[in-house]
CSV table of C-alpha atoms and ligand atoms in Angstrom, one decimal:
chain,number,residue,atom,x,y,z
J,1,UNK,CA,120.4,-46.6,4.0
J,2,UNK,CA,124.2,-45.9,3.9
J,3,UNK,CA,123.9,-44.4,0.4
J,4,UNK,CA,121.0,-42.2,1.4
J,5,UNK,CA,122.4,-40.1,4.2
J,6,UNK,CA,125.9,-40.0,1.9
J,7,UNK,CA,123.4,-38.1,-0.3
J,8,UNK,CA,121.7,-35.7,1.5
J,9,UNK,CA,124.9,-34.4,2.7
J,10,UNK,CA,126.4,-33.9,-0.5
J,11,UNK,CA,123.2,-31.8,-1.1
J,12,UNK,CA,123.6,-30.2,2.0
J,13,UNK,CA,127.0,-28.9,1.1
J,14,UNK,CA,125.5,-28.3,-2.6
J,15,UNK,CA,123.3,-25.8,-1.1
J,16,UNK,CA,125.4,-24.3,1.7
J,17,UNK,CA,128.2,-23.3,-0.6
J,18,UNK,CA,125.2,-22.2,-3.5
J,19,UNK,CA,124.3,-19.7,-1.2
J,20,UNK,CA,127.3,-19.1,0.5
J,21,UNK,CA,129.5,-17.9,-2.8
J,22,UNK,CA,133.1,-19.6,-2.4
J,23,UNK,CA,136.4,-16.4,-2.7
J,24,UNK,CA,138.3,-18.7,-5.0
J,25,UNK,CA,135.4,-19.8,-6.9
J,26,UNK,CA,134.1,-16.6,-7.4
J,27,UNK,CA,137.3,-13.4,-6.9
J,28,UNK,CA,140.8,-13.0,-7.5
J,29,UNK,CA,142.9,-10.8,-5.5
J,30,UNK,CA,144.6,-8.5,-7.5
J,31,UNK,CA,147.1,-6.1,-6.0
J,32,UNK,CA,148.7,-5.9,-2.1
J,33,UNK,CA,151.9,-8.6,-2.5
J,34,UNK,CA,150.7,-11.4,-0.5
J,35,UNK,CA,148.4,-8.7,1.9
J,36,UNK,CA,145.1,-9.8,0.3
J,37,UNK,CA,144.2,-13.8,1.7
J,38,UNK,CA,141.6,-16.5,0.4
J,39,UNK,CA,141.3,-18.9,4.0
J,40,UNK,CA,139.5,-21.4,5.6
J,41,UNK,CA,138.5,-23.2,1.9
J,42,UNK,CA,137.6,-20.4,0.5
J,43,UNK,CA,134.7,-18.9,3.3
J,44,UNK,CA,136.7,-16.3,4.5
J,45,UNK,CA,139.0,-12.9,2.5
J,46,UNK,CA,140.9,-10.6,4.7
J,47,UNK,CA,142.9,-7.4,3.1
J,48,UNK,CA,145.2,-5.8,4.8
J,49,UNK,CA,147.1,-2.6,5.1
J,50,UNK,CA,150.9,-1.7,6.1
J,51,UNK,CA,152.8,1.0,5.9
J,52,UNK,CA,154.3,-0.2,2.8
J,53,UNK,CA,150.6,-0.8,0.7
J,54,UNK,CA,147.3,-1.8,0.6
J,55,UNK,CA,145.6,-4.6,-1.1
J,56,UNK,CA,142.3,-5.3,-3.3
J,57,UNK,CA,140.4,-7.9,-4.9
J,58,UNK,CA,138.0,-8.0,-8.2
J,59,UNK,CA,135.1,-10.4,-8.9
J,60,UNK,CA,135.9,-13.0,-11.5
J,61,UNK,CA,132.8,-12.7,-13.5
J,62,UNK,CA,131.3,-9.1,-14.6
J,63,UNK,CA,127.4,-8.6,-14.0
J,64,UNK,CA,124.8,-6.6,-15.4
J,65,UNK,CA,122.1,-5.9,-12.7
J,66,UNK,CA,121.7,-7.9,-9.7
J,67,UNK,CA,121.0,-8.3,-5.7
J,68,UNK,CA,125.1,-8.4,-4.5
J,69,UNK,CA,125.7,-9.2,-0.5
J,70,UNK,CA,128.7,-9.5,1.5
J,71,UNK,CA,129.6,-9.5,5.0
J,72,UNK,CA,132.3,-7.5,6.0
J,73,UNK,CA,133.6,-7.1,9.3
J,74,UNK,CA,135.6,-3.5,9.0
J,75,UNK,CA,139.3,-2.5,10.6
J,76,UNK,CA,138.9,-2.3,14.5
J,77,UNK,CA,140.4,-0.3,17.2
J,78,UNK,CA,141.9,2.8,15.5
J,79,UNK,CA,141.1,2.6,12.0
J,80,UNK,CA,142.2,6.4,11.4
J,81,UNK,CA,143.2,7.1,7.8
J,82,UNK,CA,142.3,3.6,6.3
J,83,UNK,CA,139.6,3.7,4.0
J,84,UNK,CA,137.8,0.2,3.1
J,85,UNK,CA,135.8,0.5,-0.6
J,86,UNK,CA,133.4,-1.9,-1.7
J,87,UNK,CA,131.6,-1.3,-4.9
J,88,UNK,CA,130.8,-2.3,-8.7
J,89,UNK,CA,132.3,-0.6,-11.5
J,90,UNK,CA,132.8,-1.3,-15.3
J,91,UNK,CA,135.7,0.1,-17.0
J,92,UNK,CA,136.9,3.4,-19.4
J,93,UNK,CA,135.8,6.8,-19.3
J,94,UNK,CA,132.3,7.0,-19.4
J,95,UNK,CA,131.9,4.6,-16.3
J,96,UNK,CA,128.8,3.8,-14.2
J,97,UNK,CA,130.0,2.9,-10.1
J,98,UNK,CA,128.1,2.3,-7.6
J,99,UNK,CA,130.0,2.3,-4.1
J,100,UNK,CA,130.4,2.1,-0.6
J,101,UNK,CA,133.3,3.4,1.1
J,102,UNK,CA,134.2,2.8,4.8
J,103,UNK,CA,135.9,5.7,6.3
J,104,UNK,CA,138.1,4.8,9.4
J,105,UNK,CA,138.0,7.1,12.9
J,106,UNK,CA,140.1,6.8,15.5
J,107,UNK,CA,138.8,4.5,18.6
J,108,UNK,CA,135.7,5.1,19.9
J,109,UNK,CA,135.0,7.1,16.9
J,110,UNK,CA,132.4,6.3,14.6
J,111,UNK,CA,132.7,4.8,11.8
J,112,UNK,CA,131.4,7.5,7.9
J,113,UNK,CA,129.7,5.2,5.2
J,114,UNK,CA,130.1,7.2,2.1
J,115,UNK,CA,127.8,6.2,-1.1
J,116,UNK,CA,128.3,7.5,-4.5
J,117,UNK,CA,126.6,6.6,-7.8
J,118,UNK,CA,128.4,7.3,-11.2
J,119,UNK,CA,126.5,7.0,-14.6
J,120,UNK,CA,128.2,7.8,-17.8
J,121,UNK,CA,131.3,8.7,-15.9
J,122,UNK,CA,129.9,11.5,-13.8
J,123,UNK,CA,129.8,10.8,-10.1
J,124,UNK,CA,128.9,13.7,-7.5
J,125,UNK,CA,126.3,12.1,-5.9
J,126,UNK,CA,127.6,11.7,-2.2
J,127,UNK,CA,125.3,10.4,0.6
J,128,UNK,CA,127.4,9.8,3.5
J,129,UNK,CA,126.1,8.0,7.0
J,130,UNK,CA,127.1,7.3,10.6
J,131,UNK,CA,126.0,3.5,11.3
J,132,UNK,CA,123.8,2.1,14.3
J,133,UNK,CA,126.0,-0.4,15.2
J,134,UNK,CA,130.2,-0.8,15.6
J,135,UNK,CA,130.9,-2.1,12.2
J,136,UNK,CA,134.1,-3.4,13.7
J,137,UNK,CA,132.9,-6.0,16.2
J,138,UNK,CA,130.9,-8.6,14.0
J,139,UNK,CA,129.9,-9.4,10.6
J,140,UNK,CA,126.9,-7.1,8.7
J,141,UNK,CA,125.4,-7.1,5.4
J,142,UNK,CA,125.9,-4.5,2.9
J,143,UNK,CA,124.0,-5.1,-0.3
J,144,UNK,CA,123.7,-3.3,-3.7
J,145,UNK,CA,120.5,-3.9,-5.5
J,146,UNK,CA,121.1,-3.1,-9.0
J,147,UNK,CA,118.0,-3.5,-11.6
J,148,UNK,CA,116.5,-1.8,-14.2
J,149,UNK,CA,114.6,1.1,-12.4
J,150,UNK,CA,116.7,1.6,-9.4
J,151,UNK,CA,119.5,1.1,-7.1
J,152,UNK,CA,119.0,0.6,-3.3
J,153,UNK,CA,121.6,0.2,-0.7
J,154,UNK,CA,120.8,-1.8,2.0
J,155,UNK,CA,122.7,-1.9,5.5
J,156,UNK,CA,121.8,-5.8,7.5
J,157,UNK,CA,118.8,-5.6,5.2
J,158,UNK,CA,117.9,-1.8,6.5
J,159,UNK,CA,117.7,0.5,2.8
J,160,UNK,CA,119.4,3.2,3.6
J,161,UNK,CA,119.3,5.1,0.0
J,162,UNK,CA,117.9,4.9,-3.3
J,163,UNK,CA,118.6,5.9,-6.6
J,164,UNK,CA,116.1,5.8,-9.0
J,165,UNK,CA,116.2,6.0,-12.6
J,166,UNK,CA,115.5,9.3,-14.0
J,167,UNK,CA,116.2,8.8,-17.7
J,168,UNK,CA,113.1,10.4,-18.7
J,169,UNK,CA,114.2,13.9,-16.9
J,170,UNK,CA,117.6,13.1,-18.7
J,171,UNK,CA,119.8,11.6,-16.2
J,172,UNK,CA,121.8,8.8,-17.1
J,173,UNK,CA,121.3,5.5,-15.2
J,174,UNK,CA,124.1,2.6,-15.3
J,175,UNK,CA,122.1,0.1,-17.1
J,176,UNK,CA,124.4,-1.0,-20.4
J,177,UNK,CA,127.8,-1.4,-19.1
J,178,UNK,CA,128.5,-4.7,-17.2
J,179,UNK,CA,130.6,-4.4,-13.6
J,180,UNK,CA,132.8,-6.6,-11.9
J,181,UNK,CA,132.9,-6.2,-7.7
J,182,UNK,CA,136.1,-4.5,-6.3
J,183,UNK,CA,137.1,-4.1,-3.1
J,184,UNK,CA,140.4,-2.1,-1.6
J,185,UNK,CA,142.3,-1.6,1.7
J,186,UNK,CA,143.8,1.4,1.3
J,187,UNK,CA,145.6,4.7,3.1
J,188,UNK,CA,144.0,8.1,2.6
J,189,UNK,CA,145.1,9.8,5.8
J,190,UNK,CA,145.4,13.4,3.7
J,191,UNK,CA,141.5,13.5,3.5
J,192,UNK,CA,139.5,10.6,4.7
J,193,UNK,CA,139.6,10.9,8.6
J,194,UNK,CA,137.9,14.4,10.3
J,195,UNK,CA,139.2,16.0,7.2
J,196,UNK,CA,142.5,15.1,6.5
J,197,UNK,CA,143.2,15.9,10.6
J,198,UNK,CA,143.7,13.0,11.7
J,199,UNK,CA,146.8,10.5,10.5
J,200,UNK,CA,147.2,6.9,10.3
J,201,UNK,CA,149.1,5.4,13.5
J,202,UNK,CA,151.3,2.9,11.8
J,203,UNK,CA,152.7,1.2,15.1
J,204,UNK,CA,149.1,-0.1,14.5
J,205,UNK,CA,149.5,-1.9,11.7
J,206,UNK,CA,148.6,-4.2,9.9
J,207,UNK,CA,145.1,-2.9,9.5
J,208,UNK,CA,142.5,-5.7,8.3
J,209,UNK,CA,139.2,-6.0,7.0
J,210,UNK,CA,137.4,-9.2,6.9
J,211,UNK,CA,134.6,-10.5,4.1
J,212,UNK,CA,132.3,-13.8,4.3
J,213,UNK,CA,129.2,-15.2,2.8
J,214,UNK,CA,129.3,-13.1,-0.6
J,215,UNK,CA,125.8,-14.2,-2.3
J,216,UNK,CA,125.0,-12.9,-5.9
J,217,UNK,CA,121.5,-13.1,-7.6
J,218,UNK,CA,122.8,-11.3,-10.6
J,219,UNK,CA,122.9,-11.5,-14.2
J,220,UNK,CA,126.5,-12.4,-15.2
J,221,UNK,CA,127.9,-10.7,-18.3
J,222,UNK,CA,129.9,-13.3,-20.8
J,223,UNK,CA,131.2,-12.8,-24.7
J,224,UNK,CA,128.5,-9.7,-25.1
J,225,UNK,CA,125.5,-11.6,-23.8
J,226,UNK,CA,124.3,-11.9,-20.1
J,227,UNK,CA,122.4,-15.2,-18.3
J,228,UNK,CA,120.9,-14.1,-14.8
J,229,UNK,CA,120.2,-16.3,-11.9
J,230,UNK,CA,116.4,-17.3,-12.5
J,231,UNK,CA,114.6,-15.0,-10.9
J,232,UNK,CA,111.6,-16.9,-10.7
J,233,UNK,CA,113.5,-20.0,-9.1
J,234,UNK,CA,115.0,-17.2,-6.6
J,235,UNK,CA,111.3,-15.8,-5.5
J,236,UNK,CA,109.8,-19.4,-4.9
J,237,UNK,CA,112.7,-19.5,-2.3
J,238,UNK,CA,111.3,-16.9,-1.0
J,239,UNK,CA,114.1,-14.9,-1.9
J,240,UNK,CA,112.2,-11.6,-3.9
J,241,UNK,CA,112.3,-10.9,-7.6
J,242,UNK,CA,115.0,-8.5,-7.3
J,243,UNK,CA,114.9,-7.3,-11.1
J,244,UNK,CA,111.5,-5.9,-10.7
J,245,UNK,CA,111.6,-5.1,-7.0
J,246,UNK,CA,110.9,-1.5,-5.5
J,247,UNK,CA,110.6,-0.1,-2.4
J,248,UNK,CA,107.2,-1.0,0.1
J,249,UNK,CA,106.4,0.9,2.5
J,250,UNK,CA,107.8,-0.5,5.1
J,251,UNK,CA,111.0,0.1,3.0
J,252,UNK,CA,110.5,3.4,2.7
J,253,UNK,CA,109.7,4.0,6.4
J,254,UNK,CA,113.2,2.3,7.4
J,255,UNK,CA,115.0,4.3,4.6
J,256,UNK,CA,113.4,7.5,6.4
J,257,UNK,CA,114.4,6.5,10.1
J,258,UNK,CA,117.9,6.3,8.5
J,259,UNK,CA,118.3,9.2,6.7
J,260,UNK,CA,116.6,11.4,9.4
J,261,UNK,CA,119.3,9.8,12.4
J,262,UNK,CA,121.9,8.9,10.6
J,263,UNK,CA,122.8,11.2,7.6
J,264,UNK,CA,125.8,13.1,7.8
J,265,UNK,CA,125.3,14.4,4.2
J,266,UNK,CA,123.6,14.4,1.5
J,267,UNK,CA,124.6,15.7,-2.1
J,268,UNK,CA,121.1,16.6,-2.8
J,269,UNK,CA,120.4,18.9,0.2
J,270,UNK,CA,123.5,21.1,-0.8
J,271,UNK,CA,122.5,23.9,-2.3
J,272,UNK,CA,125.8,26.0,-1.8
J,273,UNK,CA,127.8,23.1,-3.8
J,274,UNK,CA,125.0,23.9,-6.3
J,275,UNK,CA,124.4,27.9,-6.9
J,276,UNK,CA,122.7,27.1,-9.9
J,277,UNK,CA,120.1,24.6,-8.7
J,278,UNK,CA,120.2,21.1,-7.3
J,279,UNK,CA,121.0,18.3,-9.9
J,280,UNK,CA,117.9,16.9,-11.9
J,281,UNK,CA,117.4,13.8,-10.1
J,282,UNK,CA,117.2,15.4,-6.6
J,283,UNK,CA,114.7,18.2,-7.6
J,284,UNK,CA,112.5,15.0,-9.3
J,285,UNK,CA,112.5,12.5,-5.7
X,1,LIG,C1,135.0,10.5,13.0
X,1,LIG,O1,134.6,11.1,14.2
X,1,LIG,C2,134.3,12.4,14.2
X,1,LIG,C3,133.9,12.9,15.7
X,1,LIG,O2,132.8,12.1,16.1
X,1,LIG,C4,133.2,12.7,13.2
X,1,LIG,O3,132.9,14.1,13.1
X,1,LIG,C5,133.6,12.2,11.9
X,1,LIG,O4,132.5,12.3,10.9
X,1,LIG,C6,133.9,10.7,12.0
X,1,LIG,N1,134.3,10.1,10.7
X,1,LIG,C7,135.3,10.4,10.0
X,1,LIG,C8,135.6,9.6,8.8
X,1,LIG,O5,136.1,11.3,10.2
């Protein structure tokens, strides 16, 4: 009887931190003197900003393709100048990326979500969005979906953009060179706030982002070969194949509602950045 219950909760906790991704486990923080912080066991990173530096973190392991969440809970109150950026990248010259980039506002202010994709080291490819919620007050989801055929951004589960590959029409797609997950607190107060206008306001420092319940389905990259998360074992928990998935219609539908209220820009709709013609994979969606 004893021994029984002693079991299922060791399962319990077997599952819960599974699915829950531990910081120590799982990151290192890299730069930022002490302003970067693994707490409460492991559940919880903060980075923070002063008027001295910033501060960053890196995944542990590298991945090639994958379904990457975390929670963060970005700087509140007047987050002017402070840019928060959360993506994948793999290393040298002819890099892929694939990020998200929190750009601060003063009070009240919203929030700009800026989105980038770089394959074989050329980037370009800005989509920027306003949010439906205050990104400040709680907790939301911000996943990268990284397989074969595409990459989809998802806000709290919402898609908000795809990029598909178009290697046939001759645009690279990051598909050969592993990542590893960074993450930065950082000050930018020359460009990133209504253009550069608007300046940090050090007496309110430290600035501080919070991240929790990083989950990875993801193929992990180790001594040249890679071992992925079964993907089969993931759908019968009803989580979806992600290395095959694409986009339903409902998907789609979402991904619409969000670009049509809350764009702000969109690389592929600016033909005076391109005199010559839109890039390949925008004239192709
Ligand atoms: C900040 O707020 C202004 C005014 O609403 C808006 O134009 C701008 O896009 C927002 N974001 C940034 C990063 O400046």
């Amino acid at each position: 009887m004893e021994s029984k219950s002693v079991i299922l909760i060791l399962f319990a906790s077997l599952i819960a931190t599974a699915s829950a991704g531990n910081f120590y486990k799982d990151f290192d923080i890299t730069w930022g003197d002490g302003r970067g912080k693994i707490l409460n066991n492991g559940n919880l990173l903060t980075l923070s900003l002063d008027k001295t530096s910033g501060s960053g973190f890196q995944s542990k392991n590298e991945y090639i393709f994958g379904k990457i969440d975390m929670q963060l809970k970005l700087v509140p109150g007047n987050s002017a100048g402070t840019v928060t950026a959360y993506y994948l990248s793999s290393q040298g010259p002819n890099h892929d990326e694939i990020d998200f980039e929190f750009l601060g506002n003063v009070s009240g202010q919203p929030y700009t979500l800026h989105t980038n994709v770089f394959s074989q080291g050329k980037g370009g490819r800005e989509q920027q969005f306003k949010l439906w919620f205050d990104p400040t007050a709680n907790f939301h989801t911000y996943s990268i979906l990284w397989n074969p055929q595409r990459i989809i951004f998802s806000v709290d589960g919402t898609p908000i953009r795809e990029f598909k590959n178009s290697e046939s029409i001759g645009v690279a797609f990051p598909k050969n060179q592993p990542m590893r997950i960074y993450s930065s607190l950082w000050n930018a107060d020359d460009w990133a706030t209504q253009g550069g206008r608007v300046k940090t306001d050090w007496s309110k420092a430290p600035f501080t982002a919070a991240y929790r319940n990083f989950n990875a389905n993801a193929c992990v990259w180790s001594k040249g070969r890679s071992s992925c998360k079964s993907s089969s074992a993931a759908s019968k928990t009803n989580n979806a194949n992600w290395f095959t998935q694409e986009m339903d219609s409902t998907s789609q539908a979402r991904m619409k509602w969000v670009q049509k209220n809350y764009m702000i820009y969109n690389y592929c709709a600016d033909t005076q950045r391109f005199p010559q013609g839109l890039p390949k994979e925008c004239r192709a969606a």
